[in-house]
Coordinates of C-alpha atoms in Angstrom, one line a residue:
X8 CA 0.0 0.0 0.0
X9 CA 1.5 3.3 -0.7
X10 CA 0.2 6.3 1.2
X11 CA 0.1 9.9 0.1
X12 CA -0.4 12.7 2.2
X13 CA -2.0 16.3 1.2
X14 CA -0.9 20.4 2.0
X15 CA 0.8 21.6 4.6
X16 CA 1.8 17.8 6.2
X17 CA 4.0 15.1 5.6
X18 CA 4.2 11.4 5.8
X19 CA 3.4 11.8 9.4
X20 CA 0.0 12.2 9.3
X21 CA -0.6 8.5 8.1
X22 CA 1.2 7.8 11.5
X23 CA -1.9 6.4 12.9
X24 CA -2.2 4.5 9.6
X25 CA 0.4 2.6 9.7
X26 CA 0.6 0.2 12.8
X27 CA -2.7 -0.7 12.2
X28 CA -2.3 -1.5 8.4
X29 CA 0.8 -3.6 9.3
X30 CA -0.8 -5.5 11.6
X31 CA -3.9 -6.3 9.0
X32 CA -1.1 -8.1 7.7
X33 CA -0.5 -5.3 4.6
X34 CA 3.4 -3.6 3.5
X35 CA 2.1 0.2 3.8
X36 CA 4.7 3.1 2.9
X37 CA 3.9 6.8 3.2
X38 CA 6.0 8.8 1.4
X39 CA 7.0 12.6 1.6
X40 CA 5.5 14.0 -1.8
X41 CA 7.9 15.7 -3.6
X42 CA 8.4 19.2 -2.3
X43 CA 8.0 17.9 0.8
X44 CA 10.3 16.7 4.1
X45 CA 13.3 14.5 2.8
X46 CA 12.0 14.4 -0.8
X47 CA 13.2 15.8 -3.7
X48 CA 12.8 19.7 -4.3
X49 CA 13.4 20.7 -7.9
X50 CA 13.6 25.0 -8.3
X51 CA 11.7 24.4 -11.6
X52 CA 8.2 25.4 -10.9
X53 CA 6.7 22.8 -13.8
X54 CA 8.7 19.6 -11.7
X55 CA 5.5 19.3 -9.3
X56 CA 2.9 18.6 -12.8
X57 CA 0.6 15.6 -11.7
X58 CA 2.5 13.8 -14.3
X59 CA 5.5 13.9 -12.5
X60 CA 3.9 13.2 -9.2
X61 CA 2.2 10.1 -10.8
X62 CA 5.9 8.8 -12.0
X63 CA 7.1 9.5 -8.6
X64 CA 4.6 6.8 -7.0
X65 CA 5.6 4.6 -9.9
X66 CA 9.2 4.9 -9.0
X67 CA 8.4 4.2 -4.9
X68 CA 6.9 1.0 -6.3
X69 CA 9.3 -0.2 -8.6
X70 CA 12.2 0.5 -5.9
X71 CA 10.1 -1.4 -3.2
X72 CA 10.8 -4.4 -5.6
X73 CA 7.2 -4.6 -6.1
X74 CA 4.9 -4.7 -9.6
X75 CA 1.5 -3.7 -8.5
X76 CA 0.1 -1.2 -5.7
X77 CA -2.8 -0.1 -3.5
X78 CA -2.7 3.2 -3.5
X79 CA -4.4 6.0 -0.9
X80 CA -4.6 9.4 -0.9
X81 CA -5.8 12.8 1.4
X82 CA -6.5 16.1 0.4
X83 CA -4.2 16.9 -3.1
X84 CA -3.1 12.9 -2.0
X85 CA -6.3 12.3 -3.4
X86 CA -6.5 13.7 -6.4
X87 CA -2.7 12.5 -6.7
X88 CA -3.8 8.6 -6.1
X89 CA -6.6 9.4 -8.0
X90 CA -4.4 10.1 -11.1
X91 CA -2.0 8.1 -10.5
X92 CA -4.9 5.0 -10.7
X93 CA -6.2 6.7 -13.7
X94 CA -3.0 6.9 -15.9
X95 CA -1.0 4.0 -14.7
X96 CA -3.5 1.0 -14.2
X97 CA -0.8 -1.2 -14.9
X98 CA 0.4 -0.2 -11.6
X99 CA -1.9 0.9 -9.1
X100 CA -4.7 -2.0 -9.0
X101 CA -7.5 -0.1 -6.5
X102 CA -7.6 3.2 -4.9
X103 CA -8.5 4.6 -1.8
X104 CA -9.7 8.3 -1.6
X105 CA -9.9 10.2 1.7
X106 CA -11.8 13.9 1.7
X107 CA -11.1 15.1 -1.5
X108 CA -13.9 13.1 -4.0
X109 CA -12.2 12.0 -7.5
X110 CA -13.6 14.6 -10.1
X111 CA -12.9 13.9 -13.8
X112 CA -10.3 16.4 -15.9
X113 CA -12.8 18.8 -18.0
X114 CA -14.6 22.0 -18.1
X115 CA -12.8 25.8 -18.1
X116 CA -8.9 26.0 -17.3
X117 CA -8.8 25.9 -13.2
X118 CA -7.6 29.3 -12.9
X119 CA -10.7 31.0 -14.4
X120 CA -12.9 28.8 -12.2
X121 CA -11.3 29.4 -8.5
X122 CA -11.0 33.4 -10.3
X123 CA -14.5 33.6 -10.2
X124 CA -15.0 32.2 -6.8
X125 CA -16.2 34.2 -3.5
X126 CA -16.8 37.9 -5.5
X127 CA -15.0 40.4 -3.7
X128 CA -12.4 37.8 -1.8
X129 CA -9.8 36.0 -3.2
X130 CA -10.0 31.8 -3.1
X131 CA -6.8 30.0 -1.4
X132 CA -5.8 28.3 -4.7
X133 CA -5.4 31.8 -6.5
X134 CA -4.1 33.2 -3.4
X135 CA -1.0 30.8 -3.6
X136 CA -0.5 31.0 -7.6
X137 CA 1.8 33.8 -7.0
X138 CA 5.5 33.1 -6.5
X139 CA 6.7 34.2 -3.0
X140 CA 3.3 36.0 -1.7
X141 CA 1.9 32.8 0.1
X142 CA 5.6 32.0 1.4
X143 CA 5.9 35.7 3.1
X144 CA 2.8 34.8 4.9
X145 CA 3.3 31.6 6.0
X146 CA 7.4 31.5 6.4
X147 CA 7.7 33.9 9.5
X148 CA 5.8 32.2 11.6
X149 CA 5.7 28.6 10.4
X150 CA 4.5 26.9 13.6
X151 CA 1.9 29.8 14.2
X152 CA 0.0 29.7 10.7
X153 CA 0.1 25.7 10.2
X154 CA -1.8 25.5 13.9
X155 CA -4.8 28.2 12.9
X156 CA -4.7 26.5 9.3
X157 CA -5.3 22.7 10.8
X158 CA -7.7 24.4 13.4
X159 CA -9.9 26.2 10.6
X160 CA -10.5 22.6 9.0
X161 CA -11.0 20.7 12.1
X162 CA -14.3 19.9 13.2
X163 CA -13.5 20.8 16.8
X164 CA -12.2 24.4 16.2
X165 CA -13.4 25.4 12.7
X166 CA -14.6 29.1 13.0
X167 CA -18.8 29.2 13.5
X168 CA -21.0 28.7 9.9
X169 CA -21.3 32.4 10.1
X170 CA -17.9 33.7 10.4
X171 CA -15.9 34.7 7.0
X172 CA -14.7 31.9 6.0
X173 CA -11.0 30.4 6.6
X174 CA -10.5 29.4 2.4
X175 CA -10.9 33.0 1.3
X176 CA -8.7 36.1 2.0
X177 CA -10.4 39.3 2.0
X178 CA -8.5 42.3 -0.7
X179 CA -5.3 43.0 0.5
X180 CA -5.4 40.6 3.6
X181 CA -4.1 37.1 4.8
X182 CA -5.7 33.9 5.2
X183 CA -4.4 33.8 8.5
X184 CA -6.5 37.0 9.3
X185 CA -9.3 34.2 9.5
X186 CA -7.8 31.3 11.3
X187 CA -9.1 30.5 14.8
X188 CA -6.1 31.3 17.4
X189 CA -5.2 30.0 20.7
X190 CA -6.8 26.3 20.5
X191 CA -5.4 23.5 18.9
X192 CA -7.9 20.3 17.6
X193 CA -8.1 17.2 19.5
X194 CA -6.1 14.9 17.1
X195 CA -3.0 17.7 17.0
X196 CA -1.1 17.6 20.2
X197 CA 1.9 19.5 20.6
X198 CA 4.8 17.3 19.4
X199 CA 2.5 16.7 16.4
X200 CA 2.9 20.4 15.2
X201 CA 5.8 20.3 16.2
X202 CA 6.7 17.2 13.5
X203 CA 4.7 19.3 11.1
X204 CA 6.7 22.8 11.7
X205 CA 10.1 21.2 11.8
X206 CA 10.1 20.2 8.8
X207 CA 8.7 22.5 7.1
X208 CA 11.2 25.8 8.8
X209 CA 14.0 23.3 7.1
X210 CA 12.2 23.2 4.0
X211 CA 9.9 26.4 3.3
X212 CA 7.1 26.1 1.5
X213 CA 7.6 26.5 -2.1
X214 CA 7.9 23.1 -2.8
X215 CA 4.6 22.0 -1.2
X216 CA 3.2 25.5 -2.9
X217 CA 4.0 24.6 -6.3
X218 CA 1.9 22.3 -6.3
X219 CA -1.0 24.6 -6.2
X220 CA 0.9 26.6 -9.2
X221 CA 0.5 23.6 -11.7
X222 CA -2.8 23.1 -11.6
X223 CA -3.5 24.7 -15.7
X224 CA -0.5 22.9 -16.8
X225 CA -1.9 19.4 -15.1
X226 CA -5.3 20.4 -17.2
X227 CA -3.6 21.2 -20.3
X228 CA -1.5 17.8 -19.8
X229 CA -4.1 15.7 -18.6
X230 CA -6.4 16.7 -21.9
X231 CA -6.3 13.0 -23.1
X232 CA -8.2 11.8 -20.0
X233 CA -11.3 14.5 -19.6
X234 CA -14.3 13.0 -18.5
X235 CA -12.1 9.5 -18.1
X236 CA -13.8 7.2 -14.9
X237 CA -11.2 5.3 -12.5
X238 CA -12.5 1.3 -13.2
X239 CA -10.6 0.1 -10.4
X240 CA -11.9 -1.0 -7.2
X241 CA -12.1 2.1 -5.2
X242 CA -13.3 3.8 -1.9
X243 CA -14.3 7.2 -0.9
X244 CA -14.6 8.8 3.1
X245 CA -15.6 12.0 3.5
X246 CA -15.9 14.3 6.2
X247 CA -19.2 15.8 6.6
X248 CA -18.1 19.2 8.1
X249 CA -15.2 19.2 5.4
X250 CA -15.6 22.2 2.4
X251 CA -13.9 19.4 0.1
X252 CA -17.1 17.6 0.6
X253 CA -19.3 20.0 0.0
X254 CA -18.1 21.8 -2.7
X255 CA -17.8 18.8 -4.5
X256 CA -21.2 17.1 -3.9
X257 CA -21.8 16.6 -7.4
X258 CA -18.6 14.5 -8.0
X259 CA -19.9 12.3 -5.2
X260 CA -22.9 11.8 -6.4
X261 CA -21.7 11.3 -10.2
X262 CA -19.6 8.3 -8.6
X263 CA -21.5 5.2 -10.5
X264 CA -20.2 6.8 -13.8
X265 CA -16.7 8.2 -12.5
X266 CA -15.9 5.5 -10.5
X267 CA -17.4 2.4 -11.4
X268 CA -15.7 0.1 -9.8
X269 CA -16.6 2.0 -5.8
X270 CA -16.5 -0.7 -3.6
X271 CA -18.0 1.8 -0.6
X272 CA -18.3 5.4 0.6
X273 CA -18.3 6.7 3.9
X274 CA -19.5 10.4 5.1
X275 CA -18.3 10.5 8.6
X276 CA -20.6 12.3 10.8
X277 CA -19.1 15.6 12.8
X278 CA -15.7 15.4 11.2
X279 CA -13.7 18.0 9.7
X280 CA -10.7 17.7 7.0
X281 CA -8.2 16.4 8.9
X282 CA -10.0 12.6 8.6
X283 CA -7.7 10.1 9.0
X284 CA -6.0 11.9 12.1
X285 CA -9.7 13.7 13.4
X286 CA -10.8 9.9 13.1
X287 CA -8.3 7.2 12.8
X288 CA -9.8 4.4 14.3
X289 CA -13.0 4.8 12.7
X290 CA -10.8 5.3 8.8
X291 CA -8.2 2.2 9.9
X292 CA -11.5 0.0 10.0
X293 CA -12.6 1.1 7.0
X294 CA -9.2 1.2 5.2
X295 CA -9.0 -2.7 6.5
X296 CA -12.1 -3.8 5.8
X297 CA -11.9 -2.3 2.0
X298 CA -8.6 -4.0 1.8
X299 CA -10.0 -7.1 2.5
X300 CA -12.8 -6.8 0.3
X301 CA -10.2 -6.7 -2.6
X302 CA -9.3 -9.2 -5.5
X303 CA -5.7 -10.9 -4.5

């Protein structure tokens, strides 16, 4: 099984993941995506294309000495497992999904879409397109801005349904102007964030940002494959306090034609973004059980 993790973490936050995968009697890897902790971090923006990413897993594979994978995903994790399932079948024989719901390549370039989101504010996504802007927010204060960022997607500390909210900065401000301060969530104790922040003051955060900047190359690569459904065996959890979710409703519910071959999918009550740290026990049972439920 190979594990990948989503923005701002690391390898660590399948920590929970692991032990109990292991002793289901599975070989589970999480890797550092590249950008990330002790991976790779290429200056060339273009380096972090899906493409690349979807080799990268490939390569972890291959170098594991194995032929075939499971492979799981959070947050951009997802949508990495989800393409890497896509465009290397041969590799990766089912697919797990985790908060972020697989949503087939088409429609307008990215950038015009997340332009014309939230009027008058500007959306995360084109907040970080800039080179530099996101990384003078966030860089100063690296342990400060990852604790209000986990805490605005928790379920336990996410600011109230009326408060601005946390994914859009208002003209000329930060997103950190919106993050909840002083409280950390349940799953994140101390040494956690401090895992998280270590690694990232070693590292900045232009790797795990550039990301974010590829996003109309990836469509412009990825042309082939628009409107193209994952036919592996495949699950899907989703937290139901979780934007991700929300937002993309309709990819949920388009599921029997994008991914056909679903084996289940879970909405967990009360949970936030975080899932499989907010709610490992309940996500290790379901990974397990989905695991089992496979072809050998």
């Amino acid at each position: 099984m190979l594990l990948v993790h989503g923005f701002p973490e690391s390898w660590y936050s399948w920590r929970h993941q692991l032990p109990a995968l292991a002793a289901a009697g599975y070989r589970a890897v999480a890797v550092d995506v590249r950008g990330y902790g002790r991976s790779s971090k290429p200056d060339d923006i273009a380096a972090y294309r899906m493409l690349d990413l979807v080799e990268d897993n490939v390569a972890v594979v291959r170098a594991l000495g194995e032929e075939t994978a499971v492979i799981v995903g959070h947050d951009w994790g997802a949508t990495i497992a989800a393409n890497s399932a896509l465009i290397r079948p041969d590799v990766f024989r089912a697919v797990g999904l985790l908060s972020v719901p697989y949503a087939p390549r088409g429609g307008p370039r990215p950038s015009e879409i997340f332009a014309q989101m939230g009027g008058d504010q500007e959306f995360y996504v084109s907040y970080f397109q800039a080179p530099g802007r996101a990384e003078a927010e966030i860089e100063p204060d690296v342990r400060g801005w990852l604790a209000g960022f986990y805490a605005a997607f928790s379920a336990d500390t996410m600011p109230p349904a009326d408060a601005p909210a946390p994914y859009f900065a208002s003209q000329g401000g930060r997103l950190r102007d919106r993050f909840p301060a002083g409280r950390l969530p349940a799953w994140l104790g101390e040494d956690d964030l401090d895992v998280y922040a270590a690694e990232f003051e070693r590292t900045g955060l232009t790797g795990a940002l550039n990301r974010y900047r590829n996003m109309d190359r990836d469509w412009e690569d990825l042309a082939d494959f628009d409107g193209s459904p994952i036919k592996q065996p495949s699950l899907f959890i989703g937290g139901a306090l979780d934007a991700s979710t929300t937002w993309m409703a309709d990819a949920i519910k388009a599921y029997p034609a994008t991914l056909p071959g679903l084996v289940s999918s879970h909405i967990l009550d009360g949970c936030g973004h975080w899932i499989q740290q907010e709610r490992r026990d309940e996500v290790n049972e379901l990974l397990t059980g989905w695991l089992a439920s496979l072809p050998t």
